[in-house]
Structure formats: C-alpha cells, structure tokens
C-alpha cells in the first residue's frame, strides 16, 4: 500500500467494496480501523493515521477510551446513514492503536442513542515465524512485543 497519506486515501477509495447504503468515506474509515488493529510497517501505520484525519467528517474525540478504559488521542466519525459513531484511541506517546468504541447516535429498536454497541482494546501484538508458535515474553516489555 502507498505510504503517502493522499495516495493511500485514493487507493483505499478505489479498492474498498462499495455499498449503496453506506457512503464511501465511511467504508474507507472503517477499513482503516480494521488495518490499524493489525501489525503494520511504521510508515504504513503513520500514513493510515494521516489518511484517516483527511476523511470528511473525522473529528477529535478528546474523551475517547478503549474497552479497558485507557485514554489517549481520540478521533471519531459518525456514520449518519446507520446512526453509529466510531471512536478510535491512540497512545499519546507512540501513537499506537489502543482500541475503539462504537456508540448509537440515533434511537433504534435494539438500542437507544448513546448506547455502547462495541468496544475493543489492543492488548498485545507479536510476530512469529510460523503458525501455532507462541511468542516469547520479553521481561520488562511494554506489551508491544515482537518475536520471530
């Protein structure tokens, strides 16, 4: 994937699966969220952060928390078509992705506006040489370990 944020945004807009019921910018925002939850080269991760910030409707979310209550730098976007607001939170020191929360913004039969629908927390990432291999815990690590 491109590491220039503008090129990356154009690439994602061209390659995401289109949905007549959802605007392309929302689909791209959600795709970036999927990618952020994985292990990425630093330049690609940085480009994703910058690309997400350039999507219309993305705003700061100063009160954003992940599923275990960690706070940091938050950004959010509301999917007005479906009535959901997705918030992402990043570590303030190294900008690593901590997690996300999704809230209802409109009343629905299954949830009232303001209800928490989904929440995640990225606890640990590791890279191993082969499937089934268990990463080695590094004493004193920050929880962002890499093995292999």
CSV table of N, CA, C and O in Angstrom, one decimal, residues 30-146:
chain,number,residue,atom,x,y,z
A,30,UNK,N,-13.8,2.8,8.1
A,30,UNK,CA,-13.9,1.5,8.8
A,30,UNK,C,-12.8,0.6,8.3
A,30,UNK,O,-12.3,-0.2,9.1
A,31,UNK,N,-12.4,0.6,7.1
A,31,UNK,CA,-11.3,-0.2,6.6
A,31,UNK,C,-10.0,0.2,7.2
A,31,UNK,O,-9.2,-0.7,7.6
A,32,UNK,N,-9.8,1.5,7.4
A,32,UNK,CA,-8.6,1.9,8.1
A,32,UNK,C,-8.6,1.4,9.5
A,32,UNK,O,-7.6,0.9,10.0
A,33,UNK,N,-9.8,1.4,10.2
A,33,UNK,CA,-9.9,0.8,11.5
A,33,UNK,C,-9.5,-0.7,11.6
A,33,UNK,O,-8.8,-1.1,12.5
A,34,UNK,N,-9.9,-1.4,10.6
A,34,UNK,CA,-9.5,-2.8,10.5
A,34,UNK,C,-8.0,-3.0,10.4
A,34,UNK,O,-7.4,-3.8,11.1
A,35,UNK,N,-7.4,-2.2,9.5
A,35,UNK,CA,-6.0,-2.2,9.3
A,35,UNK,C,-5.2,-1.8,10.5
A,35,UNK,O,-4.1,-2.4,10.8
A,36,UNK,N,-5.7,-0.8,11.2
A,36,UNK,CA,-5.0,-0.3,12.4
A,36,UNK,C,-4.9,-1.4,13.5
A,36,UNK,O,-4.0,-1.3,14.3
A,37,UNK,N,-5.8,-2.3,13.6
A,37,UNK,CA,-5.8,-3.3,14.6
A,37,UNK,C,-4.8,-4.4,14.3
A,37,UNK,O,-4.6,-5.3,15.1
A,38,UNK,N,-4.1,-4.4,13.2
A,38,UNK,CA,-3.1,-5.4,12.9
A,38,UNK,C,-1.7,-4.9,13.0
A,38,UNK,O,-1.4,-3.8,13.6
A,39,UNK,N,-0.7,-5.7,12.6
A,39,UNK,CA,0.7,-5.3,12.7
A,39,UNK,C,1.1,-4.7,11.4
A,39,UNK,O,0.9,-5.4,10.3
A,40,UNK,N,1.6,-3.5,11.4
A,40,UNK,CA,1.9,-2.8,10.1
A,40,UNK,C,3.3,-2.2,10.2
A,40,UNK,O,3.8,-1.9,11.3
A,41,UNK,N,3.9,-2.0,9.0
A,41,UNK,CA,5.2,-1.3,9.0
A,41,UNK,C,4.9,0.1,9.5
A,41,UNK,O,3.8,0.7,9.2
A,42,UNK,N,5.8,0.7,10.2
A,42,UNK,CA,5.6,2.1,10.8
A,42,UNK,C,5.2,3.1,9.8
A,42,UNK,O,4.3,3.9,10.1
A,43,UNK,N,5.8,3.1,8.6
A,43,UNK,CA,5.4,4.2,7.6
A,43,UNK,C,4.0,4.0,7.1
A,43,UNK,O,3.3,5.0,6.9
A,44,UNK,N,3.5,2.7,7.0
A,44,UNK,CA,2.2,2.5,6.6
A,44,UNK,C,1.2,2.9,7.7
A,44,UNK,O,0.2,3.5,7.4
A,45,UNK,N,1.5,2.6,8.9
A,45,UNK,CA,0.6,3.0,10.0
A,45,UNK,C,0.5,4.5,10.1
A,45,UNK,O,-0.6,5.0,10.3
A,46,UNK,N,1.6,5.2,10.0
A,46,UNK,CA,1.6,6.6,10.0
A,46,UNK,C,0.8,7.2,8.9
A,46,UNK,O,0.0,8.2,9.1
A,47,UNK,N,0.9,6.6,7.7
A,47,UNK,CA,0.1,7.1,6.6
A,47,UNK,C,-1.4,6.8,6.8
A,47,UNK,O,-2.2,7.7,6.4
A,48,UNK,N,-1.7,5.7,7.4
A,48,UNK,CA,-3.1,5.4,7.7
A,48,UNK,C,-3.7,6.5,8.7
A,48,UNK,O,-4.8,7.0,8.5
A,49,UNK,N,-2.9,6.9,9.7
A,49,UNK,CA,-3.4,7.9,10.7
A,49,UNK,C,-3.7,9.2,10.0
A,49,UNK,O,-4.7,9.8,10.1
A,50,UNK,N,-2.7,9.6,9.1
A,50,UNK,CA,-2.9,10.9,8.4
A,50,UNK,C,-4.0,10.8,7.4
A,50,UNK,O,-4.8,11.8,7.2
A,51,UNK,N,-4.2,9.7,6.7
A,51,UNK,CA,-5.3,9.5,5.8
A,51,UNK,C,-6.6,9.6,6.5
A,51,UNK,O,-7.6,10.2,6.0
A,52,UNK,N,-6.7,8.9,7.6
A,52,UNK,CA,-8.0,8.9,8.4
A,52,UNK,C,-8.4,10.4,8.7
A,52,UNK,O,-9.5,10.8,8.7
A,53,UNK,N,-7.4,11.2,9.1
A,53,UNK,CA,-7.6,12.5,9.5
A,53,UNK,C,-8.2,13.4,8.4
A,53,UNK,O,-8.8,14.4,8.6
A,54,UNK,N,-7.9,13.0,7.1
A,54,UNK,CA,-8.3,13.7,6.0
A,54,UNK,C,-9.7,13.3,5.4
A,54,UNK,O,-10.2,13.9,4.5
A,55,UNK,N,-10.3,12.3,6.0
A,55,UNK,CA,-11.6,11.9,5.6
A,55,UNK,C,-12.6,12.9,6.1
A,55,UNK,O,-12.6,13.2,7.3
A,56,UNK,N,-13.5,13.4,5.2
A,56,UNK,CA,-14.5,14.4,5.7
A,56,UNK,C,-15.4,13.8,6.8
A,56,UNK,O,-15.7,12.6,6.8
A,57,UNK,N,-15.6,14.6,7.9
A,57,UNK,CA,-16.4,14.1,9.0
A,57,UNK,C,-15.6,13.6,10.2
A,57,UNK,O,-16.2,13.4,11.2
A,58,UNK,N,-14.3,13.3,10.0
A,58,UNK,CA,-13.5,12.9,11.1
A,58,UNK,C,-13.2,14.1,12.0
A,58,UNK,O,-12.8,15.1,11.5
A,59,UNK,N,-13.3,13.8,13.3
A,59,UNK,CA,-13.1,14.9,14.2
A,59,UNK,C,-12.3,14.4,15.5
A,59,UNK,O,-12.3,13.2,15.7
A,60,UNK,N,-11.8,15.3,16.3
A,60,UNK,CA,-11.1,14.9,17.5
A,60,UNK,C,-12.2,14.4,18.5
A,60,UNK,O,-13.3,14.8,18.5
A,61,UNK,N,-11.8,13.4,19.3
A,61,UNK,CA,-12.7,12.8,20.3
A,61,UNK,C,-11.9,12.8,21.6
A,61,UNK,O,-11.3,11.8,22.0
A,62,UNK,N,-11.8,13.9,22.3
A,62,UNK,CA,-11.0,14.1,23.5
A,62,UNK,C,-11.3,13.1,24.6
A,62,UNK,O,-10.5,12.8,25.5
A,63,UNK,N,-12.5,12.6,24.7
A,63,UNK,CA,-12.9,11.7,25.8
A,63,UNK,C,-12.9,10.2,25.4
A,63,UNK,O,-13.4,9.4,26.1
A,64,UNK,N,-12.3,9.9,24.2
A,64,UNK,CA,-12.3,8.5,23.7
A,64,UNK,C,-11.5,7.6,24.7
A,64,UNK,O,-10.5,8.0,25.2
A,65,UNK,N,-12.1,6.4,24.9
A,65,UNK,CA,-11.5,5.4,25.7
A,65,UNK,C,-11.6,4.0,24.9
A,65,UNK,O,-12.5,3.8,24.2
A,66,UNK,N,-10.6,3.1,25.2
A,66,UNK,CA,-10.8,1.8,24.7
A,66,UNK,C,-11.6,0.9,25.6
A,66,UNK,O,-12.1,1.4,26.6
A,67,UNK,N,-11.7,-0.3,25.3
A,67,UNK,CA,-12.6,-1.2,26.1
A,67,UNK,C,-12.1,-1.4,27.6
A,67,UNK,O,-12.9,-1.8,28.4
A,68,UNK,N,-10.9,-1.2,27.9
A,68,UNK,CA,-10.4,-1.3,29.2
A,68,UNK,C,-10.2,0.0,29.9
A,68,UNK,O,-9.5,0.1,30.9
A,69,UNK,N,-10.7,1.1,29.3
A,69,UNK,CA,-10.6,2.4,29.9
A,69,UNK,C,-9.4,3.3,29.7
A,69,UNK,O,-9.3,4.4,30.2
A,70,UNK,N,-8.5,2.8,28.8
A,70,UNK,CA,-7.3,3.6,28.5
A,70,UNK,C,-7.7,4.8,27.7
A,70,UNK,O,-8.6,4.7,26.8
A,71,UNK,N,-7.2,6.0,28.0
A,71,UNK,CA,-7.5,7.2,27.2
A,71,UNK,C,-6.2,7.6,26.4
A,71,UNK,O,-5.1,7.0,26.7
A,72,UNK,N,-6.4,8.4,25.5
A,72,UNK,CA,-5.2,8.9,24.7
A,72,UNK,C,-5.7,9.9,23.7
A,72,UNK,O,-6.7,10.6,23.9
A,73,UNK,N,-5.1,9.9,22.5
A,73,UNK,CA,-5.6,10.7,21.4
A,73,UNK,C,-6.7,10.1,20.7
A,73,UNK,O,-6.6,8.9,20.2
A,74,UNK,N,-7.9,10.7,20.7
A,74,UNK,CA,-9.0,10.1,20.1
A,74,UNK,C,-9.5,10.8,18.8
A,74,UNK,O,-9.4,12.0,18.7
A,75,UNK,N,-9.9,10.0,17.8
A,75,UNK,CA,-10.6,10.6,16.7
A,75,UNK,C,-11.9,9.8,16.5
A,75,UNK,O,-12.0,8.6,16.9
A,76,UNK,N,-12.9,10.4,15.8
A,76,UNK,CA,-14.2,9.8,15.6
A,76,UNK,C,-14.8,10.2,14.3
A,76,UNK,O,-14.4,11.2,13.7
A,77,UNK,N,-15.7,9.4,13.9
A,77,UNK,CA,-16.5,9.7,12.7
A,77,UNK,C,-17.9,9.1,12.9
A,77,UNK,O,-18.0,7.9,13.4
A,78,UNK,N,-18.9,9.9,12.6
A,78,UNK,CA,-20.3,9.3,12.7
A,78,UNK,C,-20.8,8.8,11.3
A,78,UNK,O,-20.6,9.5,10.3
A,79,UNK,N,-21.3,7.6,11.3
A,79,UNK,CA,-22.0,7.1,10.2
A,79,UNK,C,-23.4,7.5,10.3
A,79,UNK,O,-24.3,6.9,10.9
A,80,UNK,N,-23.7,8.6,9.6
A,80,UNK,CA,-25.1,9.2,9.7
A,80,UNK,C,-26.2,8.3,9.1
A,80,UNK,O,-27.3,8.3,9.5
A,81,UNK,N,-25.8,7.5,8.1
A,81,UNK,CA,-26.8,6.6,7.5
A,81,UNK,C,-27.3,5.6,8.4
A,81,UNK,O,-28.4,5.2,8.4
A,82,UNK,N,-26.4,5.1,9.3
A,82,UNK,CA,-26.7,4.0,10.2
A,82,UNK,C,-26.9,4.4,11.6
A,82,UNK,O,-27.3,3.6,12.5
A,83,UNK,N,-26.5,5.6,11.9
A,83,UNK,CA,-26.7,6.1,13.3
A,83,UNK,C,-25.7,5.6,14.3
A,83,UNK,O,-26.0,5.4,15.5
A,84,UNK,N,-24.4,5.4,13.9
A,84,UNK,CA,-23.4,5.0,14.8
A,84,UNK,C,-22.2,5.9,14.7
A,84,UNK,O,-21.9,6.5,13.7
A,85,UNK,N,-21.5,6.1,15.9
A,85,UNK,CA,-20.3,6.9,15.9
A,85,UNK,C,-19.2,6.0,16.4
A,85,UNK,O,-19.3,5.3,17.4
A,86,UNK,N,-18.1,5.9,15.6
A,86,UNK,CA,-16.9,5.1,15.9
A,86,UNK,C,-15.8,6.0,16.4
A,86,UNK,O,-15.5,7.0,15.7
A,87,UNK,N,-15.3,5.6,17.5
A,87,UNK,CA,-14.1,6.4,18.1
A,87,UNK,C,-12.9,5.5,18.2
A,87,UNK,O,-13.1,4.3,18.6
A,88,UNK,N,-11.8,6.0,17.8
A,88,UNK,CA,-10.5,5.3,17.9
A,88,UNK,C,-9.7,6.0,18.9
A,88,UNK,O,-9.7,7.3,19.0
A,89,UNK,N,-8.9,5.3,19.7
A,89,UNK,CA,-8.0,5.9,20.6
A,89,UNK,C,-6.6,5.4,20.4
A,89,UNK,O,-6.3,4.2,20.2
A,90,UNK,N,-5.6,6.4,20.5
A,90,UNK,CA,-4.2,6.1,20.2
A,90,UNK,C,-3.4,6.5,21.4
A,90,UNK,O,-3.7,7.5,22.1
A,91,UNK,N,-2.3,5.8,21.6
A,91,UNK,CA,-1.4,6.1,22.7
A,91,UNK,C,-0.8,7.5,22.4
A,91,UNK,O,-0.4,7.8,21.3
A,92,UNK,N,-0.7,8.3,23.5
A,92,UNK,CA,-0.2,9.7,23.3
A,92,UNK,C,1.3,9.7,23.1
A,92,UNK,O,1.8,10.7,22.5
A,93,UNK,N,2.0,8.7,23.5
A,93,UNK,CA,3.5,8.7,23.3
A,93,UNK,C,4.0,8.2,22.0
A,93,UNK,O,4.8,8.8,21.3
A,94,UNK,N,3.5,7.0,21.6
A,94,UNK,CA,4.0,6.4,20.4
A,94,UNK,C,2.9,6.3,19.3
A,94,UNK,O,3.2,5.7,18.2
A,95,UNK,N,1.7,6.7,19.6
A,95,UNK,CA,0.6,6.8,18.6
A,95,UNK,C,0.1,5.4,18.2
A,95,UNK,O,-0.5,5.2,17.2
A,96,UNK,N,0.5,4.4,19.0
A,96,UNK,CA,0.0,3.0,18.6
A,96,UNK,C,-1.5,3.0,18.9
A,96,UNK,O,-2.1,3.7,19.8
A,97,UNK,N,-2.2,2.1,18.1
A,97,UNK,CA,-3.7,2.0,18.2
A,97,UNK,C,-4.0,1.2,19.5
A,97,UNK,O,-3.5,0.1,19.7
A,98,UNK,N,-4.8,1.8,20.4
A,98,UNK,CA,-5.2,1.2,21.6
A,98,UNK,C,-6.5,0.4,21.5
A,98,UNK,O,-6.7,-0.6,22.1
A,99,UNK,N,-7.4,1.0,20.8
A,99,UNK,CA,-8.7,0.3,20.6
A,99,UNK,C,-9.8,1.3,20.1
A,99,UNK,O,-9.5,2.4,19.7
A,100,UNK,N,-11.0,0.8,20.2
A,100,UNK,CA,-12.2,1.6,19.7
A,100,UNK,C,-13.4,1.4,20.5
A,100,UNK,O,-13.5,0.4,21.3
A,101,UNK,N,-14.4,2.2,20.2
A,101,UNK,CA,-15.7,2.1,20.8
A,101,UNK,C,-16.7,2.6,19.7
A,101,UNK,O,-16.4,3.5,18.9
A,102,UNK,N,-17.9,1.9,19.6
A,102,UNK,CA,-18.9,2.3,18.7
A,102,UNK,C,-20.2,2.6,19.5
A,102,UNK,O,-20.6,1.7,20.3
A,103,UNK,N,-20.8,3.8,19.3
A,103,UNK,CA,-22.0,4.2,20.0
A,103,UNK,C,-23.1,4.4,19.0
A,103,UNK,O,-22.9,4.8,17.9
A,104,UNK,N,-24.4,4.2,19.5
A,104,UNK,CA,-25.5,4.6,18.8
A,104,UNK,C,-25.7,6.1,18.9
A,104,UNK,O,-25.4,6.7,19.9
A,105,UNK,N,-26.0,6.8,17.8
A,105,UNK,CA,-26.3,8.2,17.8
A,105,UNK,C,-27.8,8.5,17.5
A,105,UNK,O,-28.2,9.6,17.6
A,106,UNK,N,-28.6,7.5,17.2
A,106,UNK,CA,-30.0,7.6,17.0
A,106,UNK,C,-30.7,6.4,17.7
A,106,UNK,O,-30.1,5.3,17.8
A,107,UNK,N,-31.9,6.7,18.2
A,107,UNK,CA,-32.7,5.6,18.8
A,107,UNK,C,-33.0,4.5,17.7
A,107,UNK,O,-33.2,4.9,16.5
A,108,UNK,N,-32.9,3.3,18.1
A,108,UNK,CA,-33.2,2.1,17.2
A,108,UNK,C,-34.0,1.1,18.0
A,108,UNK,O,-33.9,1.1,19.3
A,109,UNK,N,-34.7,0.1,17.4
A,109,UNK,CA,-35.4,-0.9,18.2
A,109,UNK,C,-34.4,-1.7,19.1
A,109,UNK,O,-34.9,-2.1,20.2
A,110,UNK,N,-33.2,-1.8,18.7
A,110,UNK,CA,-32.3,-2.6,19.5
A,110,UNK,C,-31.4,-1.8,20.5
A,110,UNK,O,-30.7,-2.4,21.4
A,111,UNK,N,-31.4,-0.5,20.4
A,111,UNK,CA,-30.6,0.3,21.3
A,111,UNK,C,-31.0,1.8,21.2
A,111,UNK,O,-31.3,2.3,20.1
A,112,UNK,N,-30.9,2.5,22.3
A,112,UNK,CA,-31.2,3.9,22.3
A,112,UNK,C,-29.9,4.7,22.0
A,112,UNK,O,-28.8,4.2,22.1
A,113,UNK,N,-30.1,6.0,21.6
A,113,UNK,CA,-29.0,6.9,21.3
A,113,UNK,C,-28.1,6.9,22.5
A,113,UNK,O,-28.6,7.0,23.7
A,114,UNK,N,-26.8,6.9,22.3
A,114,UNK,CA,-25.8,6.9,23.4
A,114,UNK,C,-25.4,5.5,23.9
A,114,UNK,O,-24.4,5.4,24.6
A,115,UNK,N,-26.1,4.5,23.5
A,115,UNK,CA,-25.7,3.1,23.9
A,115,UNK,C,-24.4,2.7,23.3
A,115,UNK,O,-24.1,2.9,22.1
A,116,UNK,N,-23.6,2.0,24.1
A,116,UNK,CA,-22.3,1.4,23.6
A,116,UNK,C,-22.6,0.1,22.9
A,116,UNK,O,-23.3,-0.8,23.5
A,117,UNK,N,-22.3,0.0,21.6
A,117,UNK,CA,-22.5,-1.2,20.9
A,117,UNK,C,-21.4,-2.1,20.8
A,117,UNK,O,-21.6,-3.4,20.7
A,118,UNK,N,-20.2,-1.6,20.8
A,118,UNK,CA,-19.0,-2.4,20.5
A,118,UNK,C,-17.8,-1.7,21.1
A,118,UNK,O,-17.7,-0.5,21.0
A,119,UNK,N,-16.9,-2.5,21.7
A,119,UNK,CA,-15.7,-1.9,22.2
A,119,UNK,C,-14.5,-2.8,22.1
A,119,UNK,O,-14.7,-4.0,22.3
A,120,UNK,N,-13.3,-2.3,21.8
A,120,UNK,CA,-12.1,-3.2,21.6
A,120,UNK,C,-11.0,-2.6,22.4
A,120,UNK,O,-10.9,-1.4,22.7
A,121,UNK,N,-10.0,-3.4,22.7
A,121,UNK,CA,-8.7,-3.0,23.3
A,121,UNK,C,-7.6,-3.9,22.7
A,121,UNK,O,-7.7,-5.1,22.7
A,122,UNK,N,-6.6,-3.2,22.1
A,122,UNK,CA,-5.5,-4.0,21.6
A,122,UNK,C,-4.5,-4.1,22.8
A,122,UNK,O,-3.9,-3.2,23.3
A,123,UNK,N,-4.3,-5.4,23.3
A,123,UNK,CA,-3.5,-5.6,24.4
A,123,UNK,C,-2.1,-6.0,24.1
A,123,UNK,O,-1.2,-5.5,24.7
A,124,UNK,N,-1.9,-6.8,23.1
A,124,UNK,CA,-0.6,-7.3,22.7
A,124,UNK,C,-0.5,-7.7,21.3
A,124,UNK,O,-1.5,-8.2,20.7
A,125,UNK,N,0.6,-7.4,20.7
A,125,UNK,CA,0.9,-7.8,19.3
A,125,UNK,C,2.2,-8.6,19.3
A,125,UNK,O,3.1,-8.2,20.0
A,126,UNK,N,2.3,-9.5,18.4
A,126,UNK,CA,3.6,-10.3,18.3
A,126,UNK,C,3.7,-10.8,16.9
A,126,UNK,O,2.7,-11.1,16.2
A,127,UNK,N,4.9,-11.0,16.4
A,127,UNK,CA,5.1,-11.6,15.1
A,127,UNK,C,6.0,-12.8,15.4
A,127,UNK,O,6.9,-12.8,16.1
A,128,UNK,N,5.5,-13.9,14.8
A,128,UNK,CA,6.2,-15.2,15.0
A,128,UNK,C,6.6,-15.8,13.6
A,128,UNK,O,6.1,-15.3,12.6
A,129,UNK,N,7.5,-16.8,13.6
A,129,UNK,CA,8.0,-17.3,12.4
A,129,UNK,C,7.0,-18.3,11.7
A,129,UNK,O,7.0,-18.4,10.5
A,130,UNK,N,6.1,-18.9,12.5
A,130,UNK,CA,5.2,-19.9,11.8
A,130,UNK,C,3.9,-20.0,12.7
A,130,UNK,O,3.9,-19.7,13.9
A,131,UNK,N,2.8,-20.4,12.0
A,131,UNK,CA,1.5,-20.6,12.7
A,131,UNK,C,1.6,-21.5,13.9
A,131,UNK,O,2.4,-22.5,13.8
A,132,UNK,N,1.0,-21.2,15.0
A,132,UNK,CA,1.0,-22.0,16.2
A,132,UNK,C,2.1,-21.7,17.1
A,132,UNK,O,2.1,-22.1,18.3
A,133,UNK,N,3.1,-21.0,16.7
A,133,UNK,CA,4.2,-20.6,17.5
A,133,UNK,C,3.8,-19.6,18.6
A,133,UNK,O,3.0,-18.6,18.2
A,134,UNK,N,4.2,-19.8,19.8
A,134,UNK,CA,3.8,-18.8,20.9
A,134,UNK,C,4.9,-17.8,21.0
A,134,UNK,O,6.1,-18.2,21.2
A,135,UNK,N,4.6,-16.5,21.0
A,135,UNK,CA,5.6,-15.5,21.2
A,135,UNK,C,6.3,-15.6,22.5
A,135,UNK,O,5.7,-16.0,23.5
A,136,UNK,N,7.6,-15.2,22.6
A,136,UNK,CA,8.3,-15.2,23.8
A,136,UNK,C,8.1,-13.9,24.5
A,136,UNK,O,8.1,-12.8,23.9
A,137,UNK,N,7.7,-14.0,25.8
A,137,UNK,CA,7.5,-12.8,26.6
A,137,UNK,C,8.9,-12.2,26.9
A,137,UNK,O,9.8,-12.9,27.4
A,138,UNK,N,9.0,-10.9,26.7
A,138,UNK,CA,10.3,-10.2,27.0
A,138,UNK,C,10.2,-9.6,28.3
A,138,UNK,O,9.3,-8.7,28.5
A,139,UNK,N,11.0,-9.9,29.3
A,139,UNK,CA,10.9,-9.2,30.6
A,139,UNK,C,11.0,-7.7,30.5
A,139,UNK,O,11.8,-7.2,29.7
A,140,UNK,N,10.1,-7.0,31.2
A,140,UNK,CA,10.2,-5.6,31.2
A,140,UNK,C,9.6,-4.9,29.9
A,140,UNK,O,9.7,-3.7,29.7
A,141,UNK,N,8.9,-5.8,29.0
A,141,UNK,CA,8.4,-5.2,27.8
A,141,UNK,C,7.2,-4.3,28.1
A,141,UNK,O,6.5,-4.5,29.1
A,142,UNK,N,6.8,-3.5,27.2
A,142,UNK,CA,5.7,-2.6,27.4
A,142,UNK,C,4.4,-3.2,26.9
A,142,UNK,O,3.4,-2.6,26.9
A,143,UNK,N,4.4,-4.5,26.5
A,143,UNK,CA,3.2,-5.1,26.0
A,143,UNK,C,3.1,-5.0,24.5
A,143,UNK,O,2.2,-5.6,23.9
A,144,UNK,N,4.0,-4.3,23.8
A,144,UNK,CA,4.1,-4.2,22.4
A,144,UNK,C,5.3,-5.0,21.9
A,144,UNK,O,6.2,-4.4,21.4
A,145,UNK,N,5.2,-6.3,22.1
A,145,UNK,CA,6.4,-7.1,21.8
A,145,UNK,C,6.4,-7.6,20.3
A,145,UNK,O,5.3,-7.7,19.7
A,146,UNK,N,7.5,-7.9,19.9
A,146,UNK,CA,7.7,-8.6,18.6
A,146,UNK,C,8.6,-9.7,18.8
A,146,UNK,O,9.7,-9.6,19.4
